[in-house]
CSV table of N, CA, C and O in Angstrom, one decimal:
chain,number,residue,atom,x,y,z
A,809,MET,N,-57.4,-13.2,127.7
A,809,MET,CA,-56.5,-12.5,128.6
A,809,MET,C,-57.1,-12.2,129.9
A,809,MET,O,-58.3,-12.0,130.0
A,810,ASP,N,-56.4,-12.4,131.0
A,810,ASP,CA,-56.9,-12.1,132.3
A,810,ASP,C,-57.3,-10.6,132.5
A,810,ASP,O,-56.5,-9.7,132.2
A,811,ASP,N,-58.5,-10.4,132.9
A,811,ASP,CA,-59.0,-9.0,133.0
A,811,ASP,C,-58.2,-8.2,133.9
A,811,ASP,O,-58.1,-7.0,133.7
A,812,LYS,N,-57.5,-8.7,134.9
A,812,LYS,CA,-56.8,-7.9,135.8
A,812,LYS,C,-55.5,-7.4,135.1
A,812,LYS,O,-55.0,-6.3,135.5
A,813,LYS,N,-55.0,-8.1,134.1
A,813,LYS,CA,-53.8,-7.6,133.4
A,813,LYS,C,-54.0,-6.4,132.6
A,813,LYS,O,-53.1,-5.7,132.3
A,814,ILE,N,-55.3,-6.1,132.3
A,814,ILE,CA,-55.6,-4.9,131.4
A,814,ILE,C,-56.1,-3.7,132.2
A,814,ILE,O,-56.4,-2.7,131.6
A,815,LEU,N,-56.2,-3.9,133.5
A,815,LEU,CA,-56.6,-2.7,134.4
A,815,LEU,C,-55.6,-1.6,134.2
A,815,LEU,O,-54.4,-1.8,134.1
A,816,ILE,N,-56.1,-0.4,134.4
A,816,ILE,CA,-55.3,0.8,134.3
A,816,ILE,C,-54.1,0.7,135.3
A,816,ILE,O,-53.0,1.0,134.9
A,817,LYS,N,-54.4,0.3,136.5
A,817,LYS,CA,-53.3,0.3,137.5
A,817,LYS,C,-52.2,-0.8,137.2
A,817,LYS,O,-51.2,-0.6,137.8
A,818,ASN,N,-52.5,-1.7,136.3
A,818,ASN,CA,-51.5,-2.7,136.0
A,818,ASN,C,-50.9,-2.5,134.6
A,818,ASN,O,-50.1,-3.4,134.1
A,819,THR,N,-51.1,-1.4,134.0
A,819,THR,CA,-50.6,-1.1,132.6
A,819,THR,C,-50.1,0.3,132.5
A,819,THR,O,-50.4,1.2,133.2
A,820,THR,N,-49.2,0.5,131.5
A,820,THR,CA,-48.7,1.8,131.2
A,820,THR,C,-49.6,2.3,130.0
A,820,THR,O,-50.3,1.5,129.4
A,821,ARG,N,-49.5,3.6,129.7
A,821,ARG,CA,-50.2,4.2,128.6
A,821,ARG,C,-49.9,3.4,127.3
A,821,ARG,O,-50.8,3.1,126.6
A,822,GLY,N,-48.7,3.2,127.1
A,822,GLY,CA,-48.3,2.5,125.9
A,822,GLY,C,-48.9,1.1,125.8
A,822,GLY,O,-49.3,0.6,124.7
A,823,GLN,N,-48.9,0.4,126.9
A,823,GLN,CA,-49.5,-1.0,126.9
A,823,GLN,C,-51.0,-0.9,126.7
A,823,GLN,O,-51.5,-1.7,125.9
A,824,ARG,N,-51.7,0.1,127.2
A,824,ARG,CA,-53.1,0.2,127.0
A,824,ARG,C,-53.4,0.5,125.5
A,824,ARG,O,-54.3,0.0,125.0
A,825,GLU,N,-52.6,1.3,124.9
A,825,GLU,CA,-52.8,1.6,123.5
A,825,GLU,C,-52.6,0.4,122.7
A,825,GLU,O,-53.4,0.1,121.8
A,826,GLU,N,-51.6,-0.4,123.0
A,826,GLU,CA,-51.3,-1.6,122.3
A,826,GLU,C,-52.5,-2.7,122.5
A,826,GLU,O,-52.8,-3.4,121.6
A,827,ILE,N,-53.0,-2.7,123.7
A,827,ILE,CA,-54.1,-3.6,124.0
A,827,ILE,C,-55.3,-3.2,123.1
A,827,ILE,O,-55.9,-4.1,122.5
A,828,ILE,N,-55.6,-2.0,123.0
A,828,ILE,CA,-56.7,-1.6,122.1
A,828,ILE,C,-56.4,-1.9,120.7
A,828,ILE,O,-57.2,-2.4,119.9
A,829,ARG,N,-55.2,-1.5,120.2
A,829,ARG,CA,-54.9,-1.8,118.8
A,829,ARG,C,-55.0,-3.3,118.5
A,829,ARG,O,-55.5,-3.7,117.5
A,830,LYS,N,-54.5,-4.1,119.4
A,830,LYS,CA,-54.5,-5.6,119.1
A,830,LYS,C,-55.9,-6.1,119.2
A,830,LYS,O,-56.3,-7.0,118.4
A,831,ALA,N,-56.7,-5.6,120.1
A,831,ALA,CA,-58.1,-6.2,120.2
A,831,ALA,C,-59.1,-5.6,119.2
A,831,ALA,O,-59.9,-6.4,118.8
A,832,LEU,N,-58.9,-4.4,118.8
A,832,LEU,CA,-60.0,-3.8,118.0
A,832,LEU,C,-59.5,-3.3,116.7
A,832,LEU,O,-60.4,-3.0,115.9
A,833,CYS,N,-58.3,-3.3,116.4
A,833,CYS,CA,-57.8,-2.8,115.1
A,833,CYS,C,-57.2,-4.0,114.4
A,833,CYS,O,-56.1,-4.0,113.9
A,834,SER,N,-58.0,-5.1,114.3
A,834,SER,CA,-57.5,-6.3,113.8
A,834,SER,C,-57.5,-6.4,112.3
A,834,SER,O,-57.1,-7.4,111.7
A,835,CYS,N,-57.9,-5.3,111.7
A,835,CYS,CA,-58.0,-5.3,110.2
A,835,CYS,C,-56.6,-5.1,109.6
A,835,CYS,O,-56.3,-5.3,108.4
A,836,GLY,N,-55.6,-4.8,110.5
A,836,GLY,CA,-54.2,-4.6,110.1
A,836,GLY,C,-53.9,-3.2,109.6
A,836,GLY,O,-52.8,-2.9,109.3
A,837,ALA,N,-54.9,-2.3,109.7
A,837,ALA,CA,-54.6,-0.9,109.2
A,837,ALA,C,-54.0,-0.2,110.4
A,837,ALA,O,-54.1,-0.5,111.5
A,838,ASN,N,-53.3,0.9,110.0
A,838,ASN,CA,-52.7,1.8,111.0
A,838,ASN,C,-53.9,2.8,111.3
A,838,ASN,O,-54.2,3.7,110.5
A,839,CYS,N,-54.5,2.7,112.5
A,839,CYS,CA,-55.6,3.5,112.8
A,839,CYS,C,-55.3,5.0,112.7
A,839,CYS,O,-56.2,5.8,112.4
A,840,ALA,N,-54.1,5.4,112.9
A,840,ALA,CA,-53.8,6.8,112.9
A,840,ALA,C,-54.0,7.4,111.4
A,840,ALA,O,-54.1,8.5,111.3
A,841,GLU,N,-53.9,6.5,110.5
A,841,GLU,CA,-54.0,6.9,109.1
A,841,GLU,C,-55.3,6.3,108.4
A,841,GLU,O,-55.3,6.3,107.2
A,842,CYS,N,-56.2,5.8,109.2
A,842,CYS,CA,-57.3,5.0,108.6
A,842,CYS,C,-58.6,5.6,109.1
A,842,CYS,O,-58.7,6.1,110.2
A,843,SER,N,-59.6,5.5,108.3
A,843,SER,CA,-61.0,5.9,108.7
A,843,SER,C,-62.0,4.9,108.3
A,843,SER,O,-63.2,5.1,108.3
A,844,SER,N,-61.5,3.6,108.2
A,844,SER,CA,-62.4,2.6,107.8
A,844,SER,C,-63.6,2.4,108.8
A,844,SER,O,-64.7,2.2,108.3
A,845,CYS,N,-63.3,2.4,110.0
A,845,CYS,CA,-64.3,2.2,111.0
A,845,CYS,C,-65.4,3.3,110.9
A,845,CYS,O,-66.6,3.0,110.9
A,846,GLU,N,-65.0,4.5,110.7
A,846,GLU,CA,-65.9,5.6,110.6
A,846,GLU,C,-66.6,5.5,109.3
A,846,GLU,O,-67.8,5.9,109.2
A,847,ASN,N,-66.0,5.0,108.2
A,847,ASN,CA,-66.7,4.9,107.0
A,847,ASN,C,-67.9,3.9,107.0
A,847,ASN,O,-68.8,4.0,106.3
A,848,PHE,N,-67.8,2.9,108.0
A,848,PHE,CA,-68.8,1.9,108.2
A,848,PHE,C,-69.8,2.3,109.3
A,848,PHE,O,-70.6,1.6,109.7
A,849,GLY,N,-69.7,3.6,109.7
A,849,GLY,CA,-70.7,4.1,110.7
A,849,GLY,C,-70.3,3.8,112.1
A,849,GLY,O,-71.1,4.1,113.0
A,850,ALA,N,-69.1,3.4,112.4
A,850,ALA,CA,-68.6,3.1,113.7
A,850,ALA,C,-67.7,4.2,114.2
A,850,ALA,O,-67.1,5.0,113.4
A,851,VAL,N,-67.5,4.2,115.5
A,851,VAL,CA,-66.5,5.1,116.1
A,851,VAL,C,-65.2,4.5,116.0
A,851,VAL,O,-65.0,3.3,116.1
A,852,SER,N,-64.2,5.3,115.7
A,852,SER,CA,-62.8,4.8,115.7
A,852,SER,C,-62.5,4.1,117.0
A,852,SER,O,-62.7,4.8,118.1
A,853,PRO,N,-62.0,2.9,117.1
A,853,PRO,CA,-61.7,2.3,118.3
A,853,PRO,C,-60.7,3.1,119.2
A,853,PRO,O,-60.8,3.1,120.4
A,854,LEU,N,-59.7,3.7,118.5
A,854,LEU,CA,-58.8,4.6,119.3
A,854,LEU,C,-59.5,5.8,119.9
A,854,LEU,O,-59.2,6.2,121.0
A,855,LYS,N,-60.4,6.3,119.3
A,855,LYS,CA,-61.2,7.5,119.8
A,855,LYS,C,-62.1,7.0,120.9
A,855,LYS,O,-62.2,7.6,122.0
A,856,MET,N,-62.8,5.9,120.7
A,856,MET,CA,-63.8,5.4,121.7
A,856,MET,C,-63.1,5.0,123.0
A,856,MET,O,-63.6,5.3,124.0
A,857,TYR,N,-61.9,4.4,122.8
A,857,TYR,CA,-61.2,3.9,124.0
A,857,TYR,C,-60.1,4.9,124.5
A,857,TYR,O,-59.3,4.5,125.3
A,858,GLN,N,-60.1,6.1,124.0
A,858,GLN,CA,-59.1,7.1,124.4
A,858,GLN,C,-59.1,7.3,125.9
A,858,GLN,O,-58.0,7.4,126.5
A,859,PRO,N,-60.3,7.3,126.6
A,859,PRO,CA,-60.2,7.5,128.1
A,859,PRO,C,-59.5,6.4,128.8
A,859,PRO,O,-58.9,6.6,129.8
A,860,TYR,N,-59.6,5.2,128.2
A,860,TYR,CA,-58.8,4.0,128.8
A,860,TYR,C,-57.4,4.2,128.5
A,860,TYR,O,-56.5,4.1,129.5
A,861,ILE,N,-57.0,4.6,127.3
A,861,ILE,CA,-55.6,4.8,127.0
A,861,ILE,C,-55.0,5.8,127.8
A,861,ILE,O,-53.9,5.7,128.3
A,862,ASP,N,-55.8,6.9,128.1
A,862,ASP,CA,-55.3,8.0,129.0
A,862,ASP,C,-55.4,7.7,130.4
A,862,ASP,O,-54.9,8.5,131.3
A,863,GLY,N,-55.9,6.5,130.8
A,863,GLY,CA,-55.9,6.1,132.2
A,863,GLY,C,-57.1,6.7,133.0
A,863,GLY,O,-57.0,6.8,134.2
A,864,LYS,N,-58.1,7.1,132.3
A,864,LYS,CA,-59.3,7.8,133.0
A,864,LYS,C,-60.4,6.9,133.3
A,864,LYS,O,-61.2,7.1,134.2
A,865,LYS,N,-60.7,5.9,132.4
A,865,LYS,CA,-61.8,4.9,132.5
A,865,LYS,C,-61.3,3.6,132.1
A,865,LYS,O,-60.5,3.4,131.2
A,866,GLU,N,-61.9,2.6,132.8
A,866,GLU,CA,-61.5,1.2,132.5
A,866,GLU,C,-62.3,0.8,131.2
A,866,GLU,O,-63.4,1.4,130.9
A,867,ILE,N,-61.9,-0.2,130.5
A,867,ILE,CA,-62.6,-0.7,129.3
A,867,ILE,C,-64.0,-1.1,129.7
A,867,ILE,O,-64.9,-0.8,128.9
A,868,SER,N,-64.2,-1.7,130.8
A,868,SER,CA,-65.6,-2.1,131.2
A,868,SER,C,-66.5,-0.9,131.3
A,868,SER,O,-67.7,-1.0,131.0
A,869,GLU,N,-66.0,0.2,131.9
A,869,GLU,CA,-66.9,1.4,132.0
A,869,GLU,C,-67.2,1.9,130.6
A,869,GLU,O,-68.4,2.3,130.4
A,870,ILE,N,-66.3,2.0,129.7
A,870,ILE,CA,-66.5,2.5,128.4
A,870,ILE,C,-67.6,1.6,127.7
A,870,ILE,O,-68.5,2.1,127.0
A,871,ASN,N,-67.4,0.3,127.8
A,871,ASN,CA,-68.3,-0.7,127.2
A,871,ASN,C,-69.7,-0.5,127.7
A,871,ASN,O,-70.7,-0.5,127.0
A,872,TYR,N,-69.8,-0.3,129.0
A,872,TYR,CA,-71.1,-0.1,129.7
A,872,TYR,C,-71.8,1.1,129.2
A,872,TYR,O,-73.0,1.1,128.8
A,873,GLU,N,-71.1,2.2,129.1
A,873,GLU,CA,-71.6,3.5,128.7
A,873,GLU,C,-72.1,3.4,127.2
A,873,GLU,O,-73.1,3.9,126.8
A,874,TYR,N,-71.3,2.7,126.4
A,874,TYR,CA,-71.6,2.6,125.0
A,874,TYR,C,-72.8,1.7,124.8
A,874,TYR,O,-73.8,2.1,124.1
A,875,ALA,N,-72.9,0.6,125.5
A,875,ALA,CA,-74.0,-0.3,125.4
A,875,ALA,C,-75.3,0.4,125.9
A,875,ALA,O,-76.4,0.1,125.4
A,876,ALA,N,-75.2,1.2,126.9
A,876,ALA,CA,-76.4,1.9,127.6
A,876,ALA,C,-77.1,2.7,126.5
A,876,ALA,O,-78.3,2.9,126.6
A,877,ASN,N,-76.4,3.2,125.5
A,877,ASN,CA,-77.0,4.0,124.5
A,877,ASN,C,-78.0,3.2,123.7
A,877,ASN,O,-78.9,3.8,123.0
A,878,TYR,N,-77.8,1.9,123.7
A,878,TYR,CA,-78.6,1.0,122.8
A,878,TYR,C,-79.6,0.2,123.6
A,878,TYR,O,-80.4,-0.5,123.0
A,879,LEU,N,-79.6,0.3,124.9
A,879,LEU,CA,-80.5,-0.5,125.7
A,879,LEU,C,-81.6,0.2,126.3
A,879,LEU,O,-82.1,-0.1,127.4
A,880,HIS,N,-82.0,1.3,125.7
A,880,HIS,CA,-83.1,2.1,126.3
A,880,HIS,C,-84.4,1.5,126.1
A,880,HIS,O,-84.8,0.9,125.2
């Protein structure tokens, strides 16, 4: 997917939520009713990317911040 197509300025809130669901919730579960990611020690994709869905941070910013925790 073209990175420009997923920028906040080019998407609606609903589209951003769908982008995250399609990209990160590929197990087919309904994340609203699922805790599988958390059971495996991971953060829920919808929680982790909530700032993107809400239009506050781009995916790249969230990824950078998350990775920075592991690159000390």
